[in-house]
Structure formats: structure tokens, C-alpha cells
Short mmCIF file of C-alpha atoms in Angstrom, two decimals:
data_model
loop_
_atom_site.label_atom_id
_atom_site.label_comp_id
_atom_site.label_asym_id
_atom_site.label_seq_id
_atom_site.Cartn_x
_atom_site.Cartn_y
_atom_site.Cartn_z
CA MET A 1 196.21 110.94 188.05
CA SER A 2 194.93 113.41 185.38
CA LYS A 3 197.70 112.52 183.38
CA LYS A 4 197.60 108.87 183.72
CA THR A 5 194.19 108.69 183.15
CA THR A 6 194.45 111.10 179.78
CA GLY A 7 197.48 108.85 178.92
CA LYS A 8 195.34 105.48 178.92
CA THR A 9 192.11 106.69 177.25
CA ALA A 10 193.77 108.79 174.57
CA PRO A 11 194.43 105.94 172.08
CA LYS A 12 190.77 104.70 172.60
CA SER A 13 189.43 107.94 172.09
CA ALA A 14 191.77 108.66 168.80
CA ALA A 15 190.34 105.06 167.71
CA LYS A 16 186.79 106.13 168.80
CA THR A 17 187.15 109.39 166.45
CA LYS A 18 188.57 107.28 163.69
CA THR A 19 185.88 104.67 163.47
CA ALA A 20 183.35 107.39 163.86
CA ALA A 21 184.76 109.59 160.97
CA LYS A 22 184.95 106.66 158.75
CA ALA A 23 181.23 105.85 159.87
CA LYS A 24 180.60 109.37 158.61
CA ALA A 25 182.62 109.09 155.58
CA ALA A 26 180.59 106.00 154.64
CA VAL A 27 177.31 107.19 155.37
CA LYS A 28 178.19 110.43 152.76
CA SER A 29 179.61 108.12 150.17
CA SER A 30 176.61 105.73 150.36
CA LYS A 31 174.26 108.64 150.35
CA LYS A 32 176.85 110.26 147.41
CA THR A 33 175.76 106.76 145.49
CA ALA A 34 172.24 106.77 146.43
CA THR A 35 171.93 110.07 144.91
CA LYS A 36 173.88 109.60 141.72
CA LYS A 37 171.16 106.94 141.01
CA PHE A 38 168.77 109.59 140.90
CA ASP A 39 168.51 112.66 138.38
CA PHE A 40 167.89 115.74 140.68
CA GLY A 41 169.42 118.30 137.73
CA GLY A 42 171.75 119.71 140.23
CA LEU A 43 169.45 121.40 142.53
CA SER A 44 170.60 121.28 145.99
CA GLU A 45 169.22 118.96 148.71
CA ASP A 46 167.52 122.22 150.22
CA LEU A 47 165.58 122.69 147.29
CA LEU A 48 164.39 119.52 146.81
CA LEU A 49 163.26 119.13 150.81
CA ARG A 50 161.60 122.22 150.33
CA MET A 51 159.52 121.17 147.30
CA HIS A 52 158.57 118.02 148.76
CA ASP A 53 157.78 119.80 152.15
CA LEU A 54 155.37 122.27 150.33
CA MET A 55 153.79 119.58 147.92
CA VAL A 56 152.71 117.46 150.99
CA LYS A 57 151.51 120.47 152.46
CA SER A 58 149.37 121.04 149.22
CA ARG A 59 148.06 117.52 148.94
CA VAL A 60 146.78 117.32 152.72
CA LEU A 61 145.33 120.97 152.34
CA GLU A 62 143.75 119.44 149.26
CA GLU A 63 142.49 116.40 150.90
CA ARG A 64 141.31 118.42 154.20
CA VAL A 65 138.62 120.42 151.89
CA ILE A 66 137.70 117.48 150.17
CA LYS A 67 136.78 116.02 153.61
CA ILE A 68 134.92 119.10 154.50
CA TYR A 69 132.90 118.69 151.04
CA LYS A 70 132.34 115.23 151.95
CA ALA A 71 131.35 115.87 155.65
CA GLY A 72 128.70 118.80 154.06
CA GLU A 73 130.96 121.71 155.55
CA GLY A 74 131.14 122.71 151.79
CA TYR A 75 129.05 122.89 148.67
CA PHE A 76 131.13 122.26 146.19
CA TRP A 77 135.25 121.32 145.56
CA ILE A 78 137.35 121.72 142.81
CA GLY A 79 141.12 121.47 142.96
CA GLY A 80 144.94 120.50 141.96
CA PRO A 81 145.68 117.18 144.02
CA GLY A 82 148.36 115.74 141.19
CA GLU A 83 149.41 119.00 139.96
CA GLU A 84 152.00 119.54 143.16
CA ALA A 85 155.02 118.66 141.53
CA PHE A 86 154.36 121.63 138.31
CA GLY A 87 152.54 124.07 140.88
CA VAL A 88 154.99 124.21 144.22
CA PRO A 89 157.84 124.86 141.70
CA LEU A 90 155.83 127.58 139.80
CA GLY A 91 154.94 129.24 142.90
CA LEU A 92 158.64 129.12 144.26
CA LEU A 93 160.05 130.75 140.96
CA VAL A 94 157.66 133.59 140.88
CA ARG A 95 158.93 136.97 141.51
CA LYS A 96 156.06 137.69 144.16
CA GLY A 97 154.88 141.26 145.10
CA GLN A 98 152.09 144.14 144.09
CA GLY A 99 152.71 146.22 141.30
CA LEU A 100 154.20 146.10 137.85
CA GLU A 101 157.58 145.41 139.37
CA TYR A 102 156.71 141.82 140.25
CA ASP A 103 154.93 139.34 138.07
CA TRP A 104 151.44 138.75 137.85
CA MET A 105 149.69 135.70 137.91
CA HIS A 106 146.37 134.63 136.35
CA LEU A 107 145.79 131.39 137.63
CA HIS A 108 142.71 128.79 137.29
CA TYR A 109 141.01 126.73 139.84
CA ARG A 110 143.57 123.89 140.30
CA CYS A 111 146.27 126.10 141.34
CA THR A 112 146.64 125.38 144.96
CA PRO A 113 150.00 124.03 144.84
CA THR A 114 151.30 127.35 143.58
CA MET A 115 149.40 129.34 146.19
CA VAL A 116 150.73 127.36 149.00
CA ALA A 117 154.38 127.72 147.33
CA LEU A 118 153.50 131.54 147.42
CA GLY A 119 152.89 131.38 151.14
CA MET A 120 149.38 131.01 151.70
CA PRO A 121 148.12 129.20 155.15
CA MET A 122 145.93 126.65 155.14
CA ILE A 123 142.88 128.40 156.73
CA GLU A 124 142.51 130.74 153.92
CA ALA A 125 141.85 127.72 151.32
CA THR A 126 139.68 126.33 154.25
CA ARG A 127 137.65 129.65 154.58
CA LEU A 128 137.06 129.58 151.16
CA MET A 129 135.94 126.06 150.87
CA MET A 130 133.81 126.46 154.17
CA ASN A 131 132.07 130.12 152.39
CA ARG A 132 132.95 132.34 155.62
CA ALA A 133 132.92 135.66 155.46
CA THR A 134 136.47 135.69 156.94
CA ASP A 135 137.67 134.61 153.52
CA PRO A 136 140.11 137.18 152.10
CA SER A 137 139.68 136.19 148.23
CA THR A 138 135.85 136.44 148.09
CA GLY A 139 134.21 136.59 151.17
CA GLY A 140 132.73 133.31 151.53
CA ARG A 141 130.98 133.54 148.11
CA ASN A 142 132.91 131.48 145.74
CA PHE A 143 134.01 127.85 145.13
CA ALA A 144 136.60 126.47 146.51
CA GLY A 145 139.95 127.21 144.53
CA HIS A 146 138.98 130.69 143.35
CA TYR A 147 141.82 132.60 144.96
CA CYS A 148 142.63 136.50 144.88
CA PHE A 149 145.41 137.99 146.33
CA PRO A 150 146.25 141.18 145.33
CA GLN A 151 149.05 141.99 147.38
CA TRP A 152 150.93 139.08 145.40
CA ASN A 153 149.75 140.14 142.27
CA VAL A 154 147.16 136.88 141.88
CA ALA A 155 144.24 138.31 139.76
CA PRO A 156 140.54 136.63 140.81
CA VAL A 157 140.56 133.07 139.46
CA THR A 158 137.32 132.90 137.27
CA SER A 159 135.18 129.85 136.99
CA PRO A 160 134.12 130.78 133.20
CA ILE A 161 137.32 128.88 131.54
CA GLU A 162 140.30 130.04 129.94
CA VAL A 163 139.23 134.04 130.00
CA GLN A 164 142.16 134.66 132.19
CA TYR A 165 144.40 133.92 128.65
CA PRO A 166 143.49 137.78 127.00
CA LEU A 167 143.83 139.15 130.80
CA ALA A 168 147.59 137.79 130.95
CA CYS A 169 148.20 139.64 128.12
CA GLY A 170 146.93 142.99 129.31
CA THR A 171 149.14 142.92 132.31
CA ALA A 172 151.95 141.85 130.29
CA HIS A 173 151.53 144.97 128.11
CA ALA A 174 151.37 147.27 131.22
CA GLN A 175 154.43 145.41 132.60
CA LYS A 176 156.37 145.99 129.14
CA ARG A 177 155.42 149.62 128.83
CA ALA A 178 156.53 150.15 132.39
CA GLY A 179 160.12 148.68 131.59
CA HIS A 180 160.37 146.30 134.23
CA LYS A 181 161.51 142.72 134.02
CA SER A 182 158.74 141.29 135.47
CA ILE A 183 156.40 138.91 133.54
CA SER A 184 152.96 137.72 133.25
CA ILE A 185 151.97 133.95 134.14
CA VAL A 186 148.97 132.31 133.14
CA THR A 187 147.82 128.68 133.81
CA GLY A 188 144.66 126.71 132.51
CA GLY A 189 143.49 123.44 131.57
CA ASP A 190 143.52 121.13 128.33
CA ALA A 191 140.26 121.27 127.36
CA GLY A 192 139.80 125.47 127.72
CA THR A 193 142.14 125.89 124.97
CA ALA A 194 139.53 125.12 122.78
CA GLU A 195 137.81 128.52 123.82
CA GLY A 196 138.28 131.72 121.65
CA ASP A 197 139.98 133.03 124.69
CA PHE A 198 142.93 131.20 124.04
CA ALA A 199 143.50 131.60 120.67
CA THR A 200 143.24 135.39 121.20
CA CYS A 201 145.99 135.16 124.05
CA LEU A 202 148.23 133.36 121.75
CA VAL A 203 147.72 136.05 118.89
CA TRP A 204 148.12 139.33 121.25
CA ALA A 205 151.48 137.53 122.76
CA SER A 206 153.07 137.22 119.76
CA ARG A 207 152.41 140.01 117.19
CA LYS A 208 155.70 140.84 115.60
CA GLY A 209 157.74 143.80 117.36
CA GLN A 210 155.08 143.94 119.96
CA GLU A 211 155.82 140.69 121.48
CA LEU A 212 154.70 140.41 125.37
CA PRO A 213 156.42 138.95 128.29
CA VAL A 214 153.78 136.05 129.26
CA LEU A 215 154.37 132.53 130.44
CA ILE A 216 151.39 131.02 128.56
CA THR A 217 150.93 127.52 130.43
CA VAL A 218 148.66 124.58 129.77
CA GLN A 219 147.91 121.68 132.22
CA ASN A 220 147.04 118.61 130.45
CA ASN A 221 145.48 115.88 132.29
CA GLY A 222 144.05 114.05 129.50
CA TYR A 223 140.61 115.06 130.31
CA GLY A 224 137.83 117.55 129.60
CA ILE A 225 135.29 117.00 132.73
CA SER A 226 134.84 113.54 131.54
CA THR A 227 136.11 113.65 127.57
CA PRO A 228 139.28 112.22 126.94
CA TYR A 229 141.96 114.20 125.42
CA ASP A 230 141.34 112.41 122.06
CA GLY A 231 138.01 113.34 121.48
CA GLN A 232 138.45 117.00 121.64
CA HIS A 233 142.06 117.52 120.14
CA GLY A 234 143.21 117.02 116.64
CA GLU A 235 146.36 118.38 117.23
CA THR A 236 149.11 115.91 118.83
CA GLN A 237 150.56 118.02 121.43
CA ILE A 238 149.00 121.28 122.30
CA ALA A 239 152.21 123.21 122.42
CA ASP A 240 152.50 122.90 118.34
CA ARG A 241 150.04 125.47 118.52
CA ALA A 242 151.79 127.90 119.83
CA LYS A 243 154.65 127.12 117.16
CA ALA A 244 151.96 128.72 114.44
CA PHE A 245 152.43 131.83 116.12
CA ASN A 246 156.46 131.47 116.40
CA ILE A 247 155.87 130.99 120.03
CA ARG A 248 158.74 129.44 121.49
CA SER A 249 157.09 126.04 123.40
CA ARG A 250 157.85 122.92 125.11
CA VAL A 251 155.86 119.92 126.59
CA ILE A 252 156.91 118.33 130.53
CA ASN A 253 156.62 116.12 132.38
CA GLY A 254 154.64 117.79 134.95
CA ASN A 255 154.74 114.66 137.38
CA ASP A 256 158.24 115.59 138.22
CA PRO A 257 159.04 118.54 140.11
CA VAL A 258 163.02 118.60 139.21
CA GLU A 259 161.99 118.96 135.40
CA SER A 260 159.04 121.40 136.20
CA TYR A 261 161.49 123.38 137.97
CA LEU A 262 164.14 123.48 135.46
CA ALA A 263 162.02 123.79 133.11
CA ILE A 264 160.19 126.93 134.54
CA LYS A 265 163.13 128.52 135.27
CA GLU A 266 164.42 128.51 131.96
CA GLU A 267 161.62 129.91 130.18
CA MET A 268 161.15 132.74 132.60
CA GLU A 269 164.58 133.44 132.24
CA TYR A 270 164.17 133.26 128.36
CA ILE A 271 161.04 135.69 128.51
CA ARG A 272 162.79 138.48 131.38
CA LYS A 273 165.55 138.40 128.83
CA THR A 274 163.75 138.84 125.63
CA GLY A 275 160.37 140.42 126.48
CA LYS A 276 159.13 137.79 124.44
CA PRO A 277 156.51 134.84 125.45
CA SER A 278 157.04 131.58 125.94
CA PHE A 279 154.75 128.22 126.07
CA ILE A 280 154.61 125.23 128.49
CA GLU A 281 152.45 122.32 128.04
CA VAL A 282 152.34 120.27 131.15
CA LYS A 283 151.70 116.82 131.46
CA VAL A 284 149.87 116.23 134.97
CA SER A 285 147.73 113.56 136.92
CA ARG A 286 143.82 114.58 137.64
CA LEU A 287 144.05 112.50 141.00
CA TYR A 288 140.59 113.34 142.34
CA GLY A 289 138.57 113.87 139.15
CA HIS A 290 137.38 116.63 137.94
CA SER A 291 135.50 118.14 140.98
CA SER A 292 132.80 116.89 143.66
CA ALA A 293 130.63 116.56 140.24
CA ASP A 294 132.28 113.37 139.78
CA GLY A 295 132.66 112.01 143.37
CA ALA A 296 135.76 113.83 144.17
CA ASN A 297 137.40 110.21 144.92
CA ARG A 298 140.97 109.14 144.56
CA LYS A 299 141.97 107.79 141.08
CA VAL A 300 144.80 105.02 142.76
CA GLU A 301 145.80 104.04 138.85
CA LEU A 302 146.76 107.17 138.10
CA PHE A 303 150.65 108.46 138.88
CA ASP A 304 150.91 110.25 142.31
CA PRO A 305 153.57 112.67 141.99
CA VAL A 306 154.13 113.36 145.52
CA MET A 307 154.43 109.94 146.85
CA GLU A 308 156.74 109.42 143.67
CA PHE A 309 158.92 111.85 144.74
CA GLU A 310 159.16 111.20 148.27
CA LYS A 311 160.50 107.66 147.15
CA LYS A 312 163.28 108.75 145.38
CA LEU A 313 164.30 111.33 148.11
CA LEU A 314 163.96 108.40 150.79
CA ALA A 315 166.16 105.66 148.30
CA ALA A 316 168.60 108.59 148.02
CA GLY A 317 169.10 109.22 151.57
CA ILE A 318 167.87 112.80 151.42
CA LEU A 319 164.76 112.14 153.30
CA THR A 320 164.44 109.49 156.31
CA GLU A 321 160.96 107.81 157.48
CA ALA A 322 160.81 109.71 160.49
CA GLU A 323 161.19 112.82 158.91
CA VAL A 324 158.39 111.76 156.39
CA LYS A 325 156.19 110.73 159.02
CA LYS A 326 156.56 114.11 160.61
CA VAL A 327 156.16 116.52 157.63
CA TRP A 328 152.52 114.63 156.90
CA GLU A 329 151.80 115.13 160.39
CA ILE A 330 152.53 118.67 160.78
CA TYR A 331 150.13 119.53 158.03
CA GLU A 332 147.41 117.17 158.56
CA GLU A 333 147.25 119.04 162.53
CA GLU A 334 147.17 122.21 160.66
CA GLY A 335 144.56 121.16 158.37
CA VAL A 336 142.67 120.12 161.10
CA LYS A 337 143.19 123.29 163.08
CA ALA A 338 141.89 125.07 160.50
CA GLN A 339 138.65 123.31 159.76
CA GLU A 340 137.96 123.71 163.30
CA GLN A 341 138.52 127.64 162.98
CA ALA A 342 136.55 128.33 160.10
CA ARG A 343 133.65 126.15 161.66
CA GLY A 344 133.34 128.92 164.41
CA GLU A 345 133.42 131.94 161.79
CA PRO A 346 130.48 133.45 160.36
CA SER A 347 128.63 133.09 157.23
CA PRO A 348 128.35 135.97 155.05
CA THR A 349 125.24 138.31 155.59
CA ALA A 350 122.15 138.91 153.04
CA GLU A 351 123.43 142.74 153.73
CA SER A 352 126.75 142.08 151.88
CA VAL A 353 125.84 140.44 148.78
CA TRP A 354 126.74 143.30 146.72
CA ASP A 355 129.74 144.11 148.37
CA HIS A 356 132.85 144.61 145.91
CA VAL A 357 130.42 143.80 142.91
CA TYR A 358 130.36 146.71 140.61
CA VAL A 359 130.67 148.96 144.11
CA ASN A 360 128.07 151.80 144.15
CA ASN A 361 127.27 151.61 140.46
CA GLU A 362 123.84 151.01 139.38
CA ASN A 363 124.50 147.58 138.08
CA ALA A 364 125.31 146.51 141.32
CA ASP A 365 121.38 145.50 142.13
CA TRP A 366 119.64 143.73 139.42
CA ARG A 367 116.25 144.37 141.27
CA LYS A 368 116.64 148.08 140.15
CA PHE A 369 117.14 147.60 136.55
#
């Protein structure tokens, strides 16, 4: 009976297997053809999906903290929605750790995508936004986006613009003296390059025979708060200013995560190999304006790097609609839970106002001056 059954079904089974194989090959071929239509620079599907996942997470987090601000549960918002296609690749390429053998980061207040890529949970950005005493960066005493993670060599983000540039030269100098292949990375906005601190960085990073291993980046979103780029710059490209110091420089489309990833990787490898600085000007979108000071409303006319990258992955068959929906839902749920958790946590006490400020120093209390 068994033999009889086997004998009758074997051809059908073989045919079924053959059909399935054909279907699989057709899907594979179709996917290959679709992928070929898009230039992913040779990056693996796993990496493309990882970047998309982190870009979505960062966007959901930024929109969550904007909602917190608009609901009256936060005092001020500033952040980086629109910079995910640059910030996420940067975070993925950093040698993360504490100490001179790892990379140092001197970021500015639009760095949430980089922090998310480094592994920062949503709850930490939410605590900072809601000024909770549990906030690990500032104890609830600074603005949104002002991170400080010493365990990852993330130096405190400052409110005064561009002071981070010469500081990056300091850690790069220490790294060079220690003889490691680690580098310092600095980010900032285009308008801030008018500050003397920016010029100081170019000088100290490029002195002949004493060049420093620093990756200098400028995220150019086309505005200095409300002033258009043309109203504040005489140079065509900010990157041209680096050339005057013999610093290798380039301009990239920071709305394309693949271009960003490849460019950052190439420049990091150059710096680690030569010990010399490199400069990247990154063209990005400013999707929600400068800050809550101008409303923090979505600028629908601007290029959205997350949605455009997502469309490409869908068209290439690397993502499905169901997978996209799931990713957004997972992070939306995490964002809501983070807000609910932070809502129940304490605010800083009056007694803690001098904590971490010139500790035990006479300058800690201005009332005693």
C-alpha cells in the first residue's frame, strides 16, 4: 500500500517541487532585476535593512518628542528629523567604546540619528526631553538632543554653536599621541561655520607635520535658523574652505544613506591610514524647521530621506509592505511606552542644582561670589 501510494504521488511531488523551484527562481530573478534598477553601492541587504530600521526608529523618536513638546510635557525641542540618512550611517561606522583607543564624537543638537545607531534606547532621549532626573546626559537640566554618553566617548553636546570643533582637535591630538588608529569626529551646522571656533579647527587640524586624525563634517540644511544659505555665505561650497588648508574635502548628498555610508567609510579609512584630517559637507533636509521656536511643523515640500529610502527598498523587493508596517508599529509602541515611563519619573530637585557643575569649587555657587 505504501509502495503504491508512493508510486502514484512521486511524479506529482516531483512536479510540485519543480514548480516551487521555478517560482523561487522567478522571484529571485525578479528581485535581482529590481535591485539592479537601484544603486545600493554594493551594500548587503542586511546592512540596507539595518539602516532602514534605525532611520525609522530615529524618525519615530523625533516625532514622539515633538508630540511631547506640543502636549506641554516638554519646554523646548530641537533635533534632527531629516538627517537620518547621514546620522545613522555615521553611528554605524564609529568604533564605539570608552578611552583613546576608540573614536571620540563631538556632536551637535541634531545628532539623534547617530545616537540611535550607536544603540541609545528611546527612553533616554525622552527623559532628556521631559527633563527628568533620571536623564543620564544632564540629569534633566538641559535641552532635547544635548546628549552625553562618556561610555561611548560622546562628549557633551553644547548649546553654544560650533565650540565642539576645536574640542575635537583636542581629543584627536590625544589619540595621536597615544598611537592608536582611533579618530575624532565632529558635526555641526552650516551657519555655525561663521564662528571663529570653526576656523580654529581647520587651523589646528591641518598644521604641516602635525596633522590631526579628525573627521570634520558640516550638515548643510540650507538655513541658519531663518536665514537662507545665500544670505550668509560668500563661498559656493563650505567644503571649499577646507581646501585652503590642504584638507581633503568632499560634498555629499546626505539624503542618500548609501552615498553617506560609502563616503564616511572611505574618509574614516583615509584618516586612520594617514593620520590626517578629512572634511565632508553634507547636504540634508530640515524637515521640522530649526526648533520649536519656529513651530516644529513638518515641511512637506522637502525631501524625506526615510520615506524615499523605504520606497527604494520596497521597489527592489528588499522590503515588503507588511514588514514596513511592522517596523513603524514597533517603534511607535516603544515611543509611547517611553513617554509613559518618563511621565512617572521625578524632576530634578532644587538641592541638585549644583551637581556636576564645578563640583566642590567656589565657582559652583554664584551666590557665594
